[in-house]
XYZ file of C-alpha atoms in Angstrom:
569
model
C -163.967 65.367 96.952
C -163.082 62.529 94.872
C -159.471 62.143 96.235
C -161.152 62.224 99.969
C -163.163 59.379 98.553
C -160.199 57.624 96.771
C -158.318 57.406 99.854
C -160.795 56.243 101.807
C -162.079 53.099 99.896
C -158.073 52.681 99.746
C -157.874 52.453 103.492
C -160.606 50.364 103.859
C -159.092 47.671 101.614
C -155.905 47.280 103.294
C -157.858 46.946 106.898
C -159.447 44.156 105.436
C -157.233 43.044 103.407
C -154.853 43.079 106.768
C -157.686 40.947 108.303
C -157.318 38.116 105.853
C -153.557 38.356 106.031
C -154.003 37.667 109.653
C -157.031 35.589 109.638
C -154.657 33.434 107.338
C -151.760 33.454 109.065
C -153.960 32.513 112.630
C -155.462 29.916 110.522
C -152.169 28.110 109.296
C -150.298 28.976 112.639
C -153.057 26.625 113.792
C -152.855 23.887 111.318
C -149.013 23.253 112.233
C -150.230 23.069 115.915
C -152.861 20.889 115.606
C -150.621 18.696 112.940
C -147.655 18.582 115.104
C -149.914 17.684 117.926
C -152.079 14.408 115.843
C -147.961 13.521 114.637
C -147.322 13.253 118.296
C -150.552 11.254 119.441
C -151.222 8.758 116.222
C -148.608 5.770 116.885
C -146.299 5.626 113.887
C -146.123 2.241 111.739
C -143.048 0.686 111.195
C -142.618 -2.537 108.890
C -141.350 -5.564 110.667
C -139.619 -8.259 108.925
C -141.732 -11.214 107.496
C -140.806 -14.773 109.287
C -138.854 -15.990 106.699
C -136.889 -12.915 105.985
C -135.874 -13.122 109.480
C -134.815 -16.611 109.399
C -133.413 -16.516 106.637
C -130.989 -13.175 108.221
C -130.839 -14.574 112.150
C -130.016 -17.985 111.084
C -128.424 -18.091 107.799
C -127.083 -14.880 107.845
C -125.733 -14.318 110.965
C -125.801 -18.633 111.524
C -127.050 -17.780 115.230
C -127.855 -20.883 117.275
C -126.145 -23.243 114.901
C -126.110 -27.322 115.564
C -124.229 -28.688 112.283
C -120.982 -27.136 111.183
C -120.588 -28.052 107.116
C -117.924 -27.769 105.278
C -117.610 -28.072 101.521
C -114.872 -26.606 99.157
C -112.606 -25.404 101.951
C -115.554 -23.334 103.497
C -117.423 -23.840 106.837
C -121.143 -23.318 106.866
C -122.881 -23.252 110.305
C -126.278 -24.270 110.096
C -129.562 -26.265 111.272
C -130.268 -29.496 110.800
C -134.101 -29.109 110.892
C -133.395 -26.810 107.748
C -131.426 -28.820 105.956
C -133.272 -31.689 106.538
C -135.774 -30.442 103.532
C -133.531 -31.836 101.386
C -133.521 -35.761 101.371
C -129.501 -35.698 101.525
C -129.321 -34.488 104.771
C -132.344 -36.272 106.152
C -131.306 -39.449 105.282
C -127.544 -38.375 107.139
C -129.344 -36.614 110.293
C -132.134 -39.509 110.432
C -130.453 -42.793 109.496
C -127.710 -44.858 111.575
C -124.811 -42.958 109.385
C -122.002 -41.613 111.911
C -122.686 -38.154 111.107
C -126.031 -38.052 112.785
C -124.627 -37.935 115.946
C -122.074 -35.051 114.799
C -122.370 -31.477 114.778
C -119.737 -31.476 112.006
C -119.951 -32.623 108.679
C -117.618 -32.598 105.720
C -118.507 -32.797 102.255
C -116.356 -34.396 99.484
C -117.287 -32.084 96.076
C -116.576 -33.967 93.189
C -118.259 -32.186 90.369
C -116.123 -29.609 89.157
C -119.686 -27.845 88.025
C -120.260 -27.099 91.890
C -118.877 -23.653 93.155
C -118.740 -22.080 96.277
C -121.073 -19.440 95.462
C -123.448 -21.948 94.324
C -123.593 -23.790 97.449
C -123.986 -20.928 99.781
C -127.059 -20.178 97.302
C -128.696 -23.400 97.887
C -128.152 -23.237 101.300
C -129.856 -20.502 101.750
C -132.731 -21.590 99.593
C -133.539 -23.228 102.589
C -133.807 -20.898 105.101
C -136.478 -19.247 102.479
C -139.173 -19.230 100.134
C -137.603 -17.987 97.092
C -133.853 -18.266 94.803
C -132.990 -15.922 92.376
C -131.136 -17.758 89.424
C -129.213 -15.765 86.914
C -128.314 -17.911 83.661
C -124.718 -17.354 84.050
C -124.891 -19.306 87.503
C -127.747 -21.750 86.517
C -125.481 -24.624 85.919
C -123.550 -24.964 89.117
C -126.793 -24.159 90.812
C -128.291 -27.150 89.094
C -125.326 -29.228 89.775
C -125.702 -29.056 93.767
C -129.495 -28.998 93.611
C -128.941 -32.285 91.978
C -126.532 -33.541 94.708
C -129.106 -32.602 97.886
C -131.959 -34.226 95.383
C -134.143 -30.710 96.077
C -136.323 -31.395 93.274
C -138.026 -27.554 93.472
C -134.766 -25.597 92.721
C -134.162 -28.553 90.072
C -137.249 -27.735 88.462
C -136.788 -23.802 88.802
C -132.994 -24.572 87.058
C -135.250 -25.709 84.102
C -137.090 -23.149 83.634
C -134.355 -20.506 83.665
C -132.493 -22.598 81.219
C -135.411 -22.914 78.609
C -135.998 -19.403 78.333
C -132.344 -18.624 77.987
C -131.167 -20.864 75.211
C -128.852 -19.552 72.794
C -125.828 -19.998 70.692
C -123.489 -19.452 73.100
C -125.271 -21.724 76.041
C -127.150 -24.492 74.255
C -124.166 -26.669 74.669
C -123.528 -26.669 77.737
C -126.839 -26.471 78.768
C -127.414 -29.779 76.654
C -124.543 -31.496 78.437
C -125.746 -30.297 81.869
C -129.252 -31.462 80.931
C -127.582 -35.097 80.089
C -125.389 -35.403 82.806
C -128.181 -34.269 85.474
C -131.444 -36.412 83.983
C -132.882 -32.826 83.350
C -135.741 -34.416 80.541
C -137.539 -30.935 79.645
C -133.975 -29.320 78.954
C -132.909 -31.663 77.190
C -136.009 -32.548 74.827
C -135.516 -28.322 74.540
C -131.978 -27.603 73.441
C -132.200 -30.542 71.095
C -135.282 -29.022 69.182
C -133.072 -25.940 69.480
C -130.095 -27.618 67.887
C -132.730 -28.719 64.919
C -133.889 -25.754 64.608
C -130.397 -23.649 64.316
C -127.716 -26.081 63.842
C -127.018 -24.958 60.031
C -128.514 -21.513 59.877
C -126.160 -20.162 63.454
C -123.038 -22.633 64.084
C -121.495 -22.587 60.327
C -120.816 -18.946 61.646
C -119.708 -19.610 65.070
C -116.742 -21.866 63.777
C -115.275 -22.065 67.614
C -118.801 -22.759 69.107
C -119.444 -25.287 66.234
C -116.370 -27.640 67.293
C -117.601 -27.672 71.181
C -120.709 -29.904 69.997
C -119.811 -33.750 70.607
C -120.005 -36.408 68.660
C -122.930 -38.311 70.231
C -124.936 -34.937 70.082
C -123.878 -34.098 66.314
C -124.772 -38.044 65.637
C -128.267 -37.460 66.943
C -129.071 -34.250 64.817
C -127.291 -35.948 61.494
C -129.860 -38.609 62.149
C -132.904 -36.144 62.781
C -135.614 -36.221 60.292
C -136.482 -32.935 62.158
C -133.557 -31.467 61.060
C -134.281 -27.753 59.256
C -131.673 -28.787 56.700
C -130.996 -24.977 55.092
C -130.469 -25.721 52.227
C -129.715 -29.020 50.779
C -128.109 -32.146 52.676
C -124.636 -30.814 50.505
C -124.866 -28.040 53.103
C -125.168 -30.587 56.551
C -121.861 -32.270 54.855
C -119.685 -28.817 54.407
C -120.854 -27.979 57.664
C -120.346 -31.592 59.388
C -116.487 -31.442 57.280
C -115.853 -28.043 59.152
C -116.926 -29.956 62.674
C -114.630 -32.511 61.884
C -111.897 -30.445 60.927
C -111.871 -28.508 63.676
C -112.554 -30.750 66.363
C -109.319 -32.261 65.319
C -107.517 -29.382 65.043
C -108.479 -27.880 68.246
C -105.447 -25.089 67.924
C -106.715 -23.730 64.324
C -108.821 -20.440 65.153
C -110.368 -19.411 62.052
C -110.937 -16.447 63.478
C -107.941 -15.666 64.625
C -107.326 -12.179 62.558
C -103.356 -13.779 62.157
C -104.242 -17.242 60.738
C -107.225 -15.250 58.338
C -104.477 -13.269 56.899
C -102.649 -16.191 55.922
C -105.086 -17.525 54.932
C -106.249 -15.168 52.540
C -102.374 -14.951 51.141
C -102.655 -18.729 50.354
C -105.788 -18.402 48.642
C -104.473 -15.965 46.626
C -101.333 -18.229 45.794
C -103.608 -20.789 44.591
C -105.688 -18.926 42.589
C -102.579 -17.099 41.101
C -101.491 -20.783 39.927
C -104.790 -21.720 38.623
C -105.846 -24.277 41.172
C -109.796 -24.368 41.694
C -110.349 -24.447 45.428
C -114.186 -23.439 45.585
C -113.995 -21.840 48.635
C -113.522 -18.932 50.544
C -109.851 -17.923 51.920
C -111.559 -18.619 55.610
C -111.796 -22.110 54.370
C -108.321 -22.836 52.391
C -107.087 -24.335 55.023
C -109.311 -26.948 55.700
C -109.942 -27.882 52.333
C -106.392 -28.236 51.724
C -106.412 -31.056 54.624
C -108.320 -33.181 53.088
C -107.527 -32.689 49.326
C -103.789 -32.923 49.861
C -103.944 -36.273 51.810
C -101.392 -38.441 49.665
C -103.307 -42.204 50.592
C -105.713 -42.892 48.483
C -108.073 -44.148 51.080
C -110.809 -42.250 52.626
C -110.186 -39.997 55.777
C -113.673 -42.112 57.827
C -110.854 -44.793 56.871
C -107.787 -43.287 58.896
C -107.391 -42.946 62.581
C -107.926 -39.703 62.825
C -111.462 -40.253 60.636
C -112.784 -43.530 62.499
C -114.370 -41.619 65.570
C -116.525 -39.764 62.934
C -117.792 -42.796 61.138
C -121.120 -43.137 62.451
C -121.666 -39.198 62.243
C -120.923 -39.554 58.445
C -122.905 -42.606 58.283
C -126.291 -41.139 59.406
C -125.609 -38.321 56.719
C -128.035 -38.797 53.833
C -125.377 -39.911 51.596
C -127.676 -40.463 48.865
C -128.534 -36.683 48.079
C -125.407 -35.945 48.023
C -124.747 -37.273 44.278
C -127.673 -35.916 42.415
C -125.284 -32.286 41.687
C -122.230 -32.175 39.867
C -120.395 -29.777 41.552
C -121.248 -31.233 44.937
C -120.368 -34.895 43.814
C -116.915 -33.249 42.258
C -116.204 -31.654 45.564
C -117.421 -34.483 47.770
C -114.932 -36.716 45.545
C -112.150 -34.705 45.884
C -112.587 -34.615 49.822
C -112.297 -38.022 50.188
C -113.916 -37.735 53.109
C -116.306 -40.687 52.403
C -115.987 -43.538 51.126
C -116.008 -43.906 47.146
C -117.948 -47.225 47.341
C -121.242 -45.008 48.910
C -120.606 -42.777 46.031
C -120.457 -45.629 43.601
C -123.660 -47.518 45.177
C -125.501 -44.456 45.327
C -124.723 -43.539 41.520
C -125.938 -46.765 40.872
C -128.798 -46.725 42.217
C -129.656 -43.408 41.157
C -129.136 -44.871 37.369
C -131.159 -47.600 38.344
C -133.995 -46.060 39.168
C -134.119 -43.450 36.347
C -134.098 -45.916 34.311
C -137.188 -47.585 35.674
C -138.966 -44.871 36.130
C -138.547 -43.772 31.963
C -140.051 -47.168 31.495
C -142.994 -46.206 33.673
C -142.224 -48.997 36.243
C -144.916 -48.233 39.001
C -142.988 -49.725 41.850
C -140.368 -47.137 41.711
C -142.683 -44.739 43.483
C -142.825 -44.501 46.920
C -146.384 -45.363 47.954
C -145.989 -48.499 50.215
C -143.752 -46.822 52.625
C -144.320 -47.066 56.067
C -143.131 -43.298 58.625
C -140.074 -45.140 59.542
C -138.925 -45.927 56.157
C -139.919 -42.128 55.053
C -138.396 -40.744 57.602
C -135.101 -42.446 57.400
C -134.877 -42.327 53.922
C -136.771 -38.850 52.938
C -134.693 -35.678 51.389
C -134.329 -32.736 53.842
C -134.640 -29.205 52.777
C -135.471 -25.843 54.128
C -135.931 -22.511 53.625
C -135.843 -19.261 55.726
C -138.690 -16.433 54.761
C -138.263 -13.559 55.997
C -140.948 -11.398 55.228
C -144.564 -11.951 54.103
C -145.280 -12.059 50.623
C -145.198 -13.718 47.435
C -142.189 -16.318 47.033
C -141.110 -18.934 44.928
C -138.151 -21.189 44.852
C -136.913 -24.549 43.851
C -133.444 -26.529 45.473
C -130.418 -26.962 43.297
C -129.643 -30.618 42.163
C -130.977 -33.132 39.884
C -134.413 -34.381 41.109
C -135.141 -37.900 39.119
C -136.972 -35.980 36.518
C -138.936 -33.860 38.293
C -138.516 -30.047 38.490
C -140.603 -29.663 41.923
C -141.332 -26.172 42.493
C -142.579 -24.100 46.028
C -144.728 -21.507 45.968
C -146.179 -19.158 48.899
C -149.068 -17.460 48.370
C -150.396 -15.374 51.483
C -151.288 -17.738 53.883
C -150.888 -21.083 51.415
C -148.162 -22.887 50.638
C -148.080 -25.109 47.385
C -146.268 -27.193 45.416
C -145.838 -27.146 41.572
C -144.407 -29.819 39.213
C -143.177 -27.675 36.535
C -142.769 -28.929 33.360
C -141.594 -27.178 30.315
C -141.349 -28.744 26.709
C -137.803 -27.656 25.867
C -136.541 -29.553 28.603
C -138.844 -32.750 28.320
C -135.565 -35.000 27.545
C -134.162 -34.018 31.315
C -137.512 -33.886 32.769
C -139.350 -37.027 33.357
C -141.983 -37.789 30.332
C -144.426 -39.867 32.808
C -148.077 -38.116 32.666
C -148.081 -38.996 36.497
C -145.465 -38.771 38.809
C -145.659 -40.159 42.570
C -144.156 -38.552 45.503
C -144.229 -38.846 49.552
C -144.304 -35.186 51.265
C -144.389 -34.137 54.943
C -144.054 -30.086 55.400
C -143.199 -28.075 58.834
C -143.201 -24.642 59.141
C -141.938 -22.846 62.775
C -142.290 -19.259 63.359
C -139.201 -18.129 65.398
C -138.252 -15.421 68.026
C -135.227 -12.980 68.064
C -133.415 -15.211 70.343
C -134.378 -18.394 67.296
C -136.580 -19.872 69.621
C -139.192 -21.461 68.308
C -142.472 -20.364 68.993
C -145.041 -21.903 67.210
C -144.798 -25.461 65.167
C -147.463 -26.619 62.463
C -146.430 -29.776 60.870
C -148.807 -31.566 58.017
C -148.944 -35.644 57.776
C -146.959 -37.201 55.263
C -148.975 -37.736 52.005
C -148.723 -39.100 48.838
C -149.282 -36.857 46.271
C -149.407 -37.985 42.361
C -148.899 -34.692 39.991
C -149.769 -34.285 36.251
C -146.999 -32.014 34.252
C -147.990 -28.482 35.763
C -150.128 -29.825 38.349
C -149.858 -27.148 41.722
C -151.153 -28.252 44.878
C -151.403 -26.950 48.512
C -149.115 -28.890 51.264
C -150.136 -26.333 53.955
C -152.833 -23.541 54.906
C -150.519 -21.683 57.516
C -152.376 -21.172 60.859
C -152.740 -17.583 61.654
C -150.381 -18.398 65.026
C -147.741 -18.692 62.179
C -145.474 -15.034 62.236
C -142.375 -14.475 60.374
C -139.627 -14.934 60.227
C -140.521 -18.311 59.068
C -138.405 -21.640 58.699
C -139.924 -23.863 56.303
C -138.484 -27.714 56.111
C -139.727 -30.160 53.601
C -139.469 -33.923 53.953
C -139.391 -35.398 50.691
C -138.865 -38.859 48.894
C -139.363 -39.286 45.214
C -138.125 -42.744 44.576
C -138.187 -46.426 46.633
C -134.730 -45.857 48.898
C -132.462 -48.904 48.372
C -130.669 -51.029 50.540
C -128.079 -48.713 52.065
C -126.673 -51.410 54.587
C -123.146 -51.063 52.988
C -122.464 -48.058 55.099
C -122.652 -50.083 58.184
C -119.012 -50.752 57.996
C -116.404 -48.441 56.866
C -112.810 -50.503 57.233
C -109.510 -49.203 58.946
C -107.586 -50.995 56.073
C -109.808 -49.570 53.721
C -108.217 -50.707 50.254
C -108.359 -47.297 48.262
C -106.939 -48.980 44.828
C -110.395 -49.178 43.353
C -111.050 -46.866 40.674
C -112.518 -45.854 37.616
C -111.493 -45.138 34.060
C -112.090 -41.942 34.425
C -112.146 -40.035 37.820
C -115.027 -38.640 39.025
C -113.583 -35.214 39.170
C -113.343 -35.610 35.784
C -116.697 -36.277 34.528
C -118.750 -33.493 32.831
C -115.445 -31.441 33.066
C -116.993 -28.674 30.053
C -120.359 -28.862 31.482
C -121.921 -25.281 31.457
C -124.162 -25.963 33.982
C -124.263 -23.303 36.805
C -122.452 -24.364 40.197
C -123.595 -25.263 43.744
C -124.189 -22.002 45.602
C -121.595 -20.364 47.445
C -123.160 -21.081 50.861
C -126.555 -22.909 52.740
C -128.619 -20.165 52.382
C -128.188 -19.289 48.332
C -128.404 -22.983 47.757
C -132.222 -22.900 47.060
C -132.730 -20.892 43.746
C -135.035 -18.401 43.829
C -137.592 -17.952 40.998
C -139.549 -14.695 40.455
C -140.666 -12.524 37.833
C -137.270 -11.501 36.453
C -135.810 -15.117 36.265
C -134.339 -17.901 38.064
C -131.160 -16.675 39.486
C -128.189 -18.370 38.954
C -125.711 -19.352 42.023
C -122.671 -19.148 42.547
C -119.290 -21.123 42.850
C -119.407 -23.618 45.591
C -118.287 -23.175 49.212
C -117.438 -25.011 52.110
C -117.649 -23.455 55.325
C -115.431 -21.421 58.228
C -112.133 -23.619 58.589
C -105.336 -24.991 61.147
C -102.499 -22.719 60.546
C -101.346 -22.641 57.476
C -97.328 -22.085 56.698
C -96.123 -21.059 53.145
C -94.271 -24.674 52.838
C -98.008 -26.387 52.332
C -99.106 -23.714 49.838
C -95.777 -24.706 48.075
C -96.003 -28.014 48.148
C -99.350 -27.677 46.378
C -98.848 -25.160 44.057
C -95.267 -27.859 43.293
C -97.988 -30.752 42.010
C -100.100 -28.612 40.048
C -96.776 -27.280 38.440
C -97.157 -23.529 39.563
């Protein structure tokens, strides 16, 4: 009985479960139908081309129903006067009594070498539409022929694409461009740039570093916005490479050939005892200008006088307050001695007046253009948040001037420590003019947010610390911090407004200053701009190292003899 039933219920189930199969299979057989049959009454929709992108293909494209031929760079354009009458180039040719109003022909004489083919065809068809795609690579010829059909939009579109892609590599060129084309924004742009990362980038970028003219490296010398990282000793090294290689446009220091030689002569030299303080990469270039045989200076010679008013816009006057520095600077010959010799003066001058607590030796009178032409320039790169403190190498007129950041504050400390009160100034008071900027920067070194403090006048007991800036919370790091700084009245520095081609090098002193302070102990300028500034924490000042010059003509085993012969190797 209970199979009979079994079965039963079993055979029930599949009838019905046959009917839903079915009932199922009716129901979707249906769906199709009645799908197929709403695909085949709703109208389908099919995306037309918008007015401009036809244009743009039916007239530039395809240059259908053409009335001006132009031709520019060997290649024939055919296209509409009422299109290329948006720019004023054109109008004025198609509108004004000129011959080729009355042509359907036109040929165009190119004579910036900036303007390509490819960027005419793009400009071209800028006019047929609403939109140009710039790529940076192209942005310069583009700019170049926007400039000669005066179409101020794509001018101003140029811009932007060039602001947001400066760098190393295209800062210069985009500076020249932005020159030769009246392209203000650019311009103002790359030369904050060039403030910003002249030091800290192009000492490394030795071949970039020489493509920077002399009217644009005058300018940034003469900067008071100039991040100066560390000291102004580290503007000269780099503005000596410059030099060096921008008249030795062959040398490639990094030329893995010329390095090697480089390195050998280096190691000749030090072999034979001769001092070079600085790195094989550099031998070279150092050798240049030691190893001249005149005793004039090298801003003196033909080959110096184009550089004169580069060197003269140096802050000469910091230059002397290190021994080291003033050692190496002497042996250069580079500049002048009679700056050196002025400035030492001077710097005598006023310690002197400042020991008998003469009040006008402090600068407190000074108007912003007198600070700023005569203030010190340092900086400082911080990477990371934190607690930091650090001083700059170099002899400061008595005063050990120490920074500090604390969190969010940066101060300023006039250290003073009783062992060293016969070096350090013994005034209670001390004077001082101060003006502090601090940038936060991108990973492209851009800068992206400024705060800059008003110069001030700040008078310091021995130990005093005071704040020169709260940092604004916009401030991120990295951080570059420049301080404008002037301790003492500047003297009267127009001597340097002429620098002689018959420069008579006979003047000299008793003793050379190479010579001076030859046992002196006393630690030596850092090996490069960004150990310059000594650090001072808990374990210690540290203590740099031997002096450096920066990346620097091929060098041939007969020079290294010939100066290992006068030292007697």
């Amino acid at each position: 009985m209970g199979q009979i039933m079994g079965s039963m219920q079993s055979n029930v189930a599949d009838v019905f479960s046959g009917r839903r199969k079915r009932r199922r299979s009716t129901d979707s057989s249906a769906g199709a139908d009645e799908q197929a049959h709403l695909d085949a009454t709703v109208p389908k929709k099919k995306k037309l081309l918008t007015t401009t992108q036809y244009i743009y293909k039916a007239l530039f494209k395809e240059q259908q129903n053409s009335d001006v031929a132009v031709m520019a760079l060997d290649k024939v354009w055919h296209l509409h006067k009422v299109y290329l009458s948006q720019s004023p180039y054109f109008y004025t040719m198609f509108n004004g009594t000129w011959r080729e109003a009355q042509q359907n022909f036109v040929q165009i004489t190119i004579l910036d070498d900036r303007i390509t083919v490819a960027s005419l065809d793009a400009v071209f068809g800028s006019m047929y539409s609403d939109e140009i795609e710039i790529e940076p690579a192209d942005v310069i010829p583009v700019l170049a022929t926007a400039t000669l059909f005066h179409l101020d939009g794509i001018i101003d579109k140029c811009s932007e694409v060039m602001v947001d892609s400066i760098s190393p590599e295209t800062a210069i060129q985009y500076y020249e461009a932005a020159c030769q084309y009246g392209v203000v924004g650019v311009k103002k742009s790359t030369f904050q740039w060039f403030q910003i990362n002249l030091l800290s980038i192009y000492s490394k970028f030795p071949n970039l570093l020489r493509q920077i003219s002399i009217e644009l490296m005058s300018a940034l010398t003469a900067s008071h916005d100039l991040y100066v990282m560390q000291t102004e000793f580290s503007l000269y090294t780099l503005l000596r490479t410059w030099m060096f290689l921008r008249i030795h446009p062959d040398y490639d220091p990094e030329d893995p050939v010329q390095r090697a030689e480089a390195l050998k002569t280096q190691e000749r030299l030090a072999n034979a005892g001769v001092e070079t303080h600085t790195p094989s990469v550099d031998v070279v270039q150092w050798t240049y200008f030691t190893n001249r045989m005149e005793e004039r200076s090298f801003l003196a010679t033909p080959e110096g006088q184009p550089y004169i008013r580069v060197f003269q816009r140096l802050r000469t006057q910091y230059l002397t307050n290190h021994y080291m520095d003033l050692k190496i600077i002497y042996n250069d010959n580079i500049i002048p001695k009679e700056w050196l010799y002025r400035h030492i003066h001077s710097h005598w001058e006023a310690l002197l007046r400042i020991d008998h607590g003469q009040e006008d030796c402090s600068p407190t009178q000074l108007d912003d253009e007198q600070f700023f032409e005569n203030c010190m320039r340092c900086g400082r790169l911080l990477l990371e948040p934190g607690y930091q403190k650090w001083r700059w190498t170099g002899f400061n007129f008595g005063m050990d001037l120490i920074l500090i950041m604390d969190s969010r504050r940066l101060n300023i400390r006039r250290h003073h420590r009783h062992e060293h009160e016969r070096v350090l100034s013994l005034q209670t008071r001390r004077k001082f003019m101060v003006r502090t900027t601090v940038t936060s920067i991108n990973a492209r070194r851009q800068p992206v947010f400024t705060q800059t403090s008003e110069i001030c006048t700040l008078s310091l007991e021995k130990n005093e610390e005071v704040p020169l800036m709260v940092l604004d919370p916009k401030l991120v790091h990295p951080l570059l911090i420049s301080i404008n700084m002037l301790v003492v009245n500047p003297p009267n520095q127009s001597f340097k407004e002429v620098v002689p081609y018959s420069e008579d090098g006979t003047t000299s002193l008793s003793d050379p200053i190479s010579e001076i302070g030859a046992d002196c102990e006393r630690p030596l300028t850092p090996a490069s701009a960004d150990d310059s500034a000594v650090f001072i924490g808990d374990s210690g000042p540290s203590t740099p190292s031997s002096p450096a010059a920066r990346p620097r003509i091929a060098w041939s085993a007969s020079d290294a003899d010939a100066i290992c012969g006068d030292r007697a190797c």
